[in-house]
Coordinates of C-alpha atoms in Angstrom, one line a residue:
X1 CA -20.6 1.5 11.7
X2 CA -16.5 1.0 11.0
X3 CA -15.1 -1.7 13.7
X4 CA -12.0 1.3 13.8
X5 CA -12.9 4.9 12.9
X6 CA -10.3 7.9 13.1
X7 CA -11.2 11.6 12.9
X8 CA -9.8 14.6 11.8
X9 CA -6.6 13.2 13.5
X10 CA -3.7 15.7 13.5
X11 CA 0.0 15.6 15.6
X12 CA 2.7 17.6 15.5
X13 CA 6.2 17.3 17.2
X14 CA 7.1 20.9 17.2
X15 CA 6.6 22.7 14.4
X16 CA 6.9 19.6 12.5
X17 CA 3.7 18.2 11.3
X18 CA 3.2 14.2 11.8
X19 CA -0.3 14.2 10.3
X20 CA -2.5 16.5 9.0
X21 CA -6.3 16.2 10.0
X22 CA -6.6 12.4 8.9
X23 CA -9.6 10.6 9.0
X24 CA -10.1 6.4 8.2
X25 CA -12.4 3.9 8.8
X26 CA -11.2 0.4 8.9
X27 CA -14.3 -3.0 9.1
X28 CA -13.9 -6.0 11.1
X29 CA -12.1 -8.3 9.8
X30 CA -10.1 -6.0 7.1
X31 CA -6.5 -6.2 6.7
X32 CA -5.7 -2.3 6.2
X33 CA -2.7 -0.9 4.9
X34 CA -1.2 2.4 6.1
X35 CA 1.1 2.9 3.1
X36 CA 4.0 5.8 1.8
X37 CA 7.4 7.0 2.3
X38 CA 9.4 7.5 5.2
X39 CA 8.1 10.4 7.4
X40 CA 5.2 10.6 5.9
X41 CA 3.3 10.0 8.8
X42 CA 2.3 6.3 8.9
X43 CA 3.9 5.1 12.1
X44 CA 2.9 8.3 14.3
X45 CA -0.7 7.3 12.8
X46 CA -0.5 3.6 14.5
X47 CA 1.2 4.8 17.2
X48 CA -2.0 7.1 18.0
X49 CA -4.2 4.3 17.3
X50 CA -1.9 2.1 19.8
X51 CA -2.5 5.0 22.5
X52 CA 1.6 5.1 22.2
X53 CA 0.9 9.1 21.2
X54 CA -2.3 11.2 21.9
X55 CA -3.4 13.2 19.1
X56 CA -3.3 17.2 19.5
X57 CA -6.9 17.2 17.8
X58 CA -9.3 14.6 16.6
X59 CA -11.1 11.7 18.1
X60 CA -10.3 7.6 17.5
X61 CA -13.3 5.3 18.4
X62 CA -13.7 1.6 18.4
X63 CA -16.6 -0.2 17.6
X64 CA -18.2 3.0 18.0
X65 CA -16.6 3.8 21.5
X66 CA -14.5 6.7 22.2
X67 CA -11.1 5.5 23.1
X68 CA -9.2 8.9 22.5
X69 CA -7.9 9.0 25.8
X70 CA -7.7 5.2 26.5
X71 CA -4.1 4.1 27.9
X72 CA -2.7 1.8 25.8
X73 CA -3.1 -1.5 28.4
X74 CA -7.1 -0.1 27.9
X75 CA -6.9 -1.2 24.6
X76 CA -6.3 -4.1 24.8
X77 CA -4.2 -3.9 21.1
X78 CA -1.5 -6.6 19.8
X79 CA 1.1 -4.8 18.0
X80 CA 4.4 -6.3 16.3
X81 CA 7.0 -3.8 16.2
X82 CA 9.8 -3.4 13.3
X83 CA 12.9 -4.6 15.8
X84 CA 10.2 -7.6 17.3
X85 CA 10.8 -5.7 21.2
X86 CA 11.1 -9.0 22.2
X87 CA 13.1 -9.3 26.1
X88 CA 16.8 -10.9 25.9
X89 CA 16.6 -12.2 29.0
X90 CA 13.2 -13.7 29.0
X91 CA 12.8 -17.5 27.0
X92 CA 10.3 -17.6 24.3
X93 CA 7.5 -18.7 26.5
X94 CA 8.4 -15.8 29.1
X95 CA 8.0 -13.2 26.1
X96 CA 4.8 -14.2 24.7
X97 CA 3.8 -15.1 28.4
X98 CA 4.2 -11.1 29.1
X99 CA 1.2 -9.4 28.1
X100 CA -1.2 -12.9 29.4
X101 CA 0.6 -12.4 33.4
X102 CA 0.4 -8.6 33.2
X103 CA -3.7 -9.4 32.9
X104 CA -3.2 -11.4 35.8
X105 CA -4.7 -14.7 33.8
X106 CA -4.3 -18.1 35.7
X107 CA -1.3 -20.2 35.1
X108 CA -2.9 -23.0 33.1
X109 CA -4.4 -20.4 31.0
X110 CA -1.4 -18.7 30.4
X111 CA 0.7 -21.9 29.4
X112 CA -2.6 -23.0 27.2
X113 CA -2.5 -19.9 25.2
X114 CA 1.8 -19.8 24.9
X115 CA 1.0 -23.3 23.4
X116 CA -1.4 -22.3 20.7
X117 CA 0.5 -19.3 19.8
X118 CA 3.4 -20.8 18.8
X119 CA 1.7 -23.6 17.3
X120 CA 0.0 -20.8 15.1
X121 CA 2.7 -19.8 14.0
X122 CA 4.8 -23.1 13.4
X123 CA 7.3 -22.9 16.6
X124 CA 5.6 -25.7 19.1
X125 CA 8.1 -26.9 21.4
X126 CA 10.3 -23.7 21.7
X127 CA 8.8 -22.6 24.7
X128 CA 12.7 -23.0 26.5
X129 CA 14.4 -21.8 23.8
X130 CA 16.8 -18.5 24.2
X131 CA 15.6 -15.5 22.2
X132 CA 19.4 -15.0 20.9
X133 CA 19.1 -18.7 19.4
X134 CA 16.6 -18.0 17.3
X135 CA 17.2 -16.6 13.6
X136 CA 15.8 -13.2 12.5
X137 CA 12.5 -14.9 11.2
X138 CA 11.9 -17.0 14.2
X139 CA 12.0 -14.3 16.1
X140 CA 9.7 -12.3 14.4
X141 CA 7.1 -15.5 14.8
X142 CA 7.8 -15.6 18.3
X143 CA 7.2 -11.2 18.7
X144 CA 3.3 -12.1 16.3
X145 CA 2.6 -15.0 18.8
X146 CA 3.1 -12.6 21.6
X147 CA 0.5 -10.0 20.1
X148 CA -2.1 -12.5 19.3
X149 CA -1.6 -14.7 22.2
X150 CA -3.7 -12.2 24.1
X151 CA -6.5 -12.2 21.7
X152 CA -6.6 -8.6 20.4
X153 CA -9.3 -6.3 19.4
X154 CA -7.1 -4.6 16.9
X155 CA -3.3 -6.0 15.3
X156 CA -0.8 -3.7 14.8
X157 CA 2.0 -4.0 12.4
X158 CA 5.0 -1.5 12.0
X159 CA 6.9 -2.7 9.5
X160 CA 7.3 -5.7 11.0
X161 CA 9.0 -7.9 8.2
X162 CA 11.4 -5.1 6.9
X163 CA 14.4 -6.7 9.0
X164 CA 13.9 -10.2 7.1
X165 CA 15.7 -11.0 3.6
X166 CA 13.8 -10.9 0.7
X167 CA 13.2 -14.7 0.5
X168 CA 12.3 -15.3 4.0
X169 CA 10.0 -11.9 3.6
X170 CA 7.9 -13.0 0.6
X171 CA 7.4 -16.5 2.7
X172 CA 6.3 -15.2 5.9
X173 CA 4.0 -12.3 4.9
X174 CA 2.6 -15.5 2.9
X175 CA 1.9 -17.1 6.2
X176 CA 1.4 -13.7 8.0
X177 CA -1.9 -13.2 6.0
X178 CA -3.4 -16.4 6.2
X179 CA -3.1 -16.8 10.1
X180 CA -4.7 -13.3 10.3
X181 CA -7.6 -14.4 8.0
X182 CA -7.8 -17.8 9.9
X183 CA -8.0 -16.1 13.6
X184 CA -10.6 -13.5 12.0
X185 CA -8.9 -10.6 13.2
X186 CA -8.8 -6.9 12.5
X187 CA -5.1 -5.6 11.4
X188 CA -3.6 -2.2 10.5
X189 CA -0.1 -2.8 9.1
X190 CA 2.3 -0.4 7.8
X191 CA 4.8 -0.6 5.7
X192 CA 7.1 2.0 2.7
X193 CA 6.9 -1.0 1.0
X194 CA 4.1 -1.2 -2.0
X195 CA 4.2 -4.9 -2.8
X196 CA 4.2 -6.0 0.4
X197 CA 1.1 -3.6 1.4
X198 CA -0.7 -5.1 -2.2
X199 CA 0.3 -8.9 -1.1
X200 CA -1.0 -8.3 2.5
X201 CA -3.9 -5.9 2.5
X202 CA -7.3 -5.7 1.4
X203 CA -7.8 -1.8 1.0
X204 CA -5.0 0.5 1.5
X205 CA -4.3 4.4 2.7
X206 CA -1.6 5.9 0.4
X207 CA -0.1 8.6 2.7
X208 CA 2.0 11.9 2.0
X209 CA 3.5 14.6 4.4
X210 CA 0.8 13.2 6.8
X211 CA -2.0 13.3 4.7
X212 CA -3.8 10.7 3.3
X213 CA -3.5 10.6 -0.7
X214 CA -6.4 8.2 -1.7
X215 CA -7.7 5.0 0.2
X216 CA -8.6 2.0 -1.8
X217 CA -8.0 -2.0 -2.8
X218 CA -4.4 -2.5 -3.8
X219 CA -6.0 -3.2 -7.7
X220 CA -7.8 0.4 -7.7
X221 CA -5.1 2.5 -6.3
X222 CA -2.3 0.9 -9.1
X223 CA -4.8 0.9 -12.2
X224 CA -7.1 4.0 -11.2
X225 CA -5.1 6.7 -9.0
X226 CA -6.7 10.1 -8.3
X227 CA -3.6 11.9 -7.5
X228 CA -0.3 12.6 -9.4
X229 CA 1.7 11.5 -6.2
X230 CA 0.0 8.0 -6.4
X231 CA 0.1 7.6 -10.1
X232 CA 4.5 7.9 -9.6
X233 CA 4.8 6.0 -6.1
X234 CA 2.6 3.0 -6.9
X235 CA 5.2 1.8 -10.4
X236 CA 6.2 3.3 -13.4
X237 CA 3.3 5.4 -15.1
X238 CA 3.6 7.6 -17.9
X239 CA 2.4 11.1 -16.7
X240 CA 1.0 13.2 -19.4
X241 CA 0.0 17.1 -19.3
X242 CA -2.7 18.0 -21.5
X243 CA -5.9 20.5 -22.1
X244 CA -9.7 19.2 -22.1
X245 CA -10.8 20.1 -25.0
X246 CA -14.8 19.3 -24.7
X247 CA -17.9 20.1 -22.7
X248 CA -18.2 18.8 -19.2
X249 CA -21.1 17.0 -19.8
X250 CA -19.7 14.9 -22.9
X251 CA -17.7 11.7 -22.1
X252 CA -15.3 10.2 -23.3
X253 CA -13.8 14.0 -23.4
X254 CA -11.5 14.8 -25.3
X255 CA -7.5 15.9 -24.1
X256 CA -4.9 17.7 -26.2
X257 CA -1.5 16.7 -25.1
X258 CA 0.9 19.7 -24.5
X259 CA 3.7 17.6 -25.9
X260 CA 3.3 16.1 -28.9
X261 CA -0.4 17.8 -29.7
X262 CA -2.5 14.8 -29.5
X263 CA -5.8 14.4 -29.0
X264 CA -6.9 11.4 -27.1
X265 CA -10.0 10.3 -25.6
X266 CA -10.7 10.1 -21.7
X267 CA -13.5 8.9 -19.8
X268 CA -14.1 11.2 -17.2
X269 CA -16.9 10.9 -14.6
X270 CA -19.3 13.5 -13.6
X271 CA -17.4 13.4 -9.7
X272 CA -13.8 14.1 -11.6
X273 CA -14.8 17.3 -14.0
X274 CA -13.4 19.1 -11.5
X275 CA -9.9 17.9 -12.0
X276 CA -10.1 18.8 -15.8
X277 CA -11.7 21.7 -16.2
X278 CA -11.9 23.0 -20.1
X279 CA -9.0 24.7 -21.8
X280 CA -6.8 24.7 -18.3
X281 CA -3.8 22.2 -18.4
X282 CA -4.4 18.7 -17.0
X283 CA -3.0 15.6 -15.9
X284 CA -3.5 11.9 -17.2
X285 CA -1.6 8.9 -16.8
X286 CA -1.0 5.2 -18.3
X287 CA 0.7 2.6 -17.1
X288 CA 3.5 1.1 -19.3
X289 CA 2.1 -2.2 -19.4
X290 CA -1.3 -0.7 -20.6
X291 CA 0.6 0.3 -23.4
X292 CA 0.5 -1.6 -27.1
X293 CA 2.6 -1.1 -30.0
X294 CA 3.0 -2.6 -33.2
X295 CA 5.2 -1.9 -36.3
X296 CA 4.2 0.4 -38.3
X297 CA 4.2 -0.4 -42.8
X298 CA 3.8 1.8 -45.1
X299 CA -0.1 1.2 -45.6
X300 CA -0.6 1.4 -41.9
X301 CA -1.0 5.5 -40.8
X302 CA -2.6 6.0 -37.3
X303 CA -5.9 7.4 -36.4
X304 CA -5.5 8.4 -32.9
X305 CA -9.1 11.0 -32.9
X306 CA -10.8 7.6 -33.3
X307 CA -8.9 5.3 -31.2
X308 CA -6.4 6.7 -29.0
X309 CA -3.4 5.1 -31.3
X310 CA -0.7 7.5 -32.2
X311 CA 2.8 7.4 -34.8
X312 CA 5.8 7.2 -33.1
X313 CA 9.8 6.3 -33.2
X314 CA 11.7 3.5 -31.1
X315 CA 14.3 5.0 -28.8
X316 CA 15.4 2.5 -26.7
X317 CA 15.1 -1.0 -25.9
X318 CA 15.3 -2.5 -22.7
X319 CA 15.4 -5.9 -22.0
X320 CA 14.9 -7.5 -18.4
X321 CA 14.3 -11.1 -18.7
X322 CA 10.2 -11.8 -18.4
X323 CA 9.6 -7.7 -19.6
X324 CA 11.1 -5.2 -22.3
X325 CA 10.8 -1.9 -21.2
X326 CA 10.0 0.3 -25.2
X327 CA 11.1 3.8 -24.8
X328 CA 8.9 5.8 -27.5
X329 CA 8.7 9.2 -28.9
X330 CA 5.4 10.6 -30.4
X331 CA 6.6 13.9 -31.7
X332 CA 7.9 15.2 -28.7
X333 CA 5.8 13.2 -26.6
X334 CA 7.8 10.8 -24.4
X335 CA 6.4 7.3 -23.5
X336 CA 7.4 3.9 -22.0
X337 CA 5.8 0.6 -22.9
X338 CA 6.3 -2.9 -20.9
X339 CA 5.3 -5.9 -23.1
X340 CA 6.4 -9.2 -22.6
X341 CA 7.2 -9.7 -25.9
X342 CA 8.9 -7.9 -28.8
X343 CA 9.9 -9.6 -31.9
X344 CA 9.9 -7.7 -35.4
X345 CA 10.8 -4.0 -33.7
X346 CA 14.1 -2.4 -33.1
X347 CA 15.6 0.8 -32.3
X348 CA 14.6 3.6 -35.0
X349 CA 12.0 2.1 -36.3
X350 CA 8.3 3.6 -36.6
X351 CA 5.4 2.1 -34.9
X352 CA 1.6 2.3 -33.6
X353 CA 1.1 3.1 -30.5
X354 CA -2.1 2.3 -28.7
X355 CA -3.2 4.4 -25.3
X356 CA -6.9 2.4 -24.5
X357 CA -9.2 5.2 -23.0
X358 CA -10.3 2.9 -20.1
X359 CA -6.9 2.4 -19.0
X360 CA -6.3 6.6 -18.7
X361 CA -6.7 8.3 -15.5
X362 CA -7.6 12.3 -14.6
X363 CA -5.2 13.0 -11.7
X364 CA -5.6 15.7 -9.1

């Protein structure tokens, strides 16, 4: 049984659809990312898991009760908001004291537990300090020792580090992690941001006009996306239409590329033949860096039936310090490579390219 389980979850505002008949399970002890653009739904889904907004249709259930129509004091949920909600006029103890006095806990208690937070998250001794002394990141410390300071089932996260610079960012979604790992709690963060949900997160929800896309660990969803809308938000990819030329039944099957007319070889699994039915047009993808090229000599002539390695011409070289970005033409057939290095080959010239069947995906 999932420690957090939503289903068939739909809200609208309006006419407007937030989410569209989502369903999620999430294990205790996972970090879990609600990932995607803005408005695609990701917020209105934490906010109904927060009890902040009741779903028109579905059910949410924790630890395999029914909390649906829980309240969100019910809960009993930590949650971190983007703009930290923290109270000007309240002192940093005060804040983080908040949620421990509105549960009516004993003084000592709540003084004990103020203490720990902050020493969790490196602020001890600024129980008297003024929230408008603190800096942006200090404050966002204080707003996460106020959520775990009363010992949530559940953390939630809404973009709570999109306010920081990128330096301070990178260091305290760093520490972020590790104290949620240390405490052994449950999170659901959200964030537009993809390598902050891959730095953070264990497994990940990719969602789209309120949908969810595909759910997996950050590695699976970058190298082995289902969809054509996570194949271009997660990177660079090169997305390729093509026709399936063999029988279902015979793997790796083999695609002929509308541009260019290629024939490559793609695994395809039993579970995806429906995304590539025979002689109707397809999509597959590579990522750039899963690309290899070498110049070509006039011995050298490519045999891309047998291994997926096809002729083509150099059309542009870009060079951004650690990576060069190749931009390649296979007789009509436009592709990007990222390799880190790229000595003997300049613009115009003719090279192998190499497209390793493992590395291609069937998307949906």
């Amino acid at each position: 049984m999932s420690f957090l389980s939503l289903q068939n979850i739909s809200k609208r505002f309006g006419a407007a659809h937030a989410v569209r008949d989502l369903s999620l399970a999430v294990e205790r002890g996972e970090f879990f990312g609600l990932l995607g653009p803005s408005g695609c739904g990701k917020t209105t889904t934490l906010r109904m898991i927060a009890g902040l907004e009741q779903p028109d249709t579905g059910s949410l259930a924790l630890d395999g009760a029914d909390i649906t129509a829980y309240a969100p004091e019910r809960r009993g949920f930590g949650m971190v908001f983007q703009n930290y909600a923290l109270f000007p006029h309240l002192n940093v103890f005060e804040n983080i004291a908040f949620g421990l006095r509105a549960r009516r806990l004993a003084n000592s208690e709540v003084t004990e537990r103020v203490g720990n937070a902050l020493a969790l998250v490196q602020l001890p001794g600024y129980e008297r300090r003024r929230v408008d002394e603190l800096s942006g990141g200090q404050q966002q410390r204080v707003a996460i020792a106020r959520a775990i300071a009363i010992e949530p089932a559940l953390l939630l996260f809404d973009e709570p580090l999109s306010n920081l610079d990128v330096s301070l960012r990178e260091e305290t979604r760093a520490e972020l992690r590790e104290l949620v790992l240390r405490l052994g709690l449950t999170a659901v963060y959200v964030t537009h941001d993809q390598e902050e949900a891959f730095a953070l997160c264990d497994r990940i929800s990719l969602m789209n006009e309120g949908r969810i896309m595909q759910t997996g660990a950050p590695r699976e969803l970058y190298e082995r996306p289902t969809e054509i809308f996570v194949a271009r938000f997660l990177g660079r990819n090169n997305i390729i239409m093509a026709r399936r030329l063999s029988a279902s039944d015979e793997t790796p099957a083999r695609f002929f590329t509308i541009d260019g007319g290629h024939t490559l070889l793609v695994p395809v699994q039993r579970s995806s033949s429906g995304l590539a039915p025979i002689n109707k047009n397809s999509t597959i993808s590579i990522r750039p860096e899963h690309i290899s090229i070498s110049k070509a000599t006039g011995a050298e002539v490519a045999q891309e039936a047998a291994s997926n390695t096809l002729s083509a011409k150099v059309r542009a070289i870009n060079f951004s310090g650690a990576t060069t970005t190749v931009r390649l033409d296979s007789d009509g057939l436009a592709l990007e490579a990222l390799v880190l290095e790229l000595d003997t080959i300049s613009v115009g010239d003719l090279c192998n390219v190499r497209l390793p069947p493992e590395r291609i995906s069937v998307l949906g």
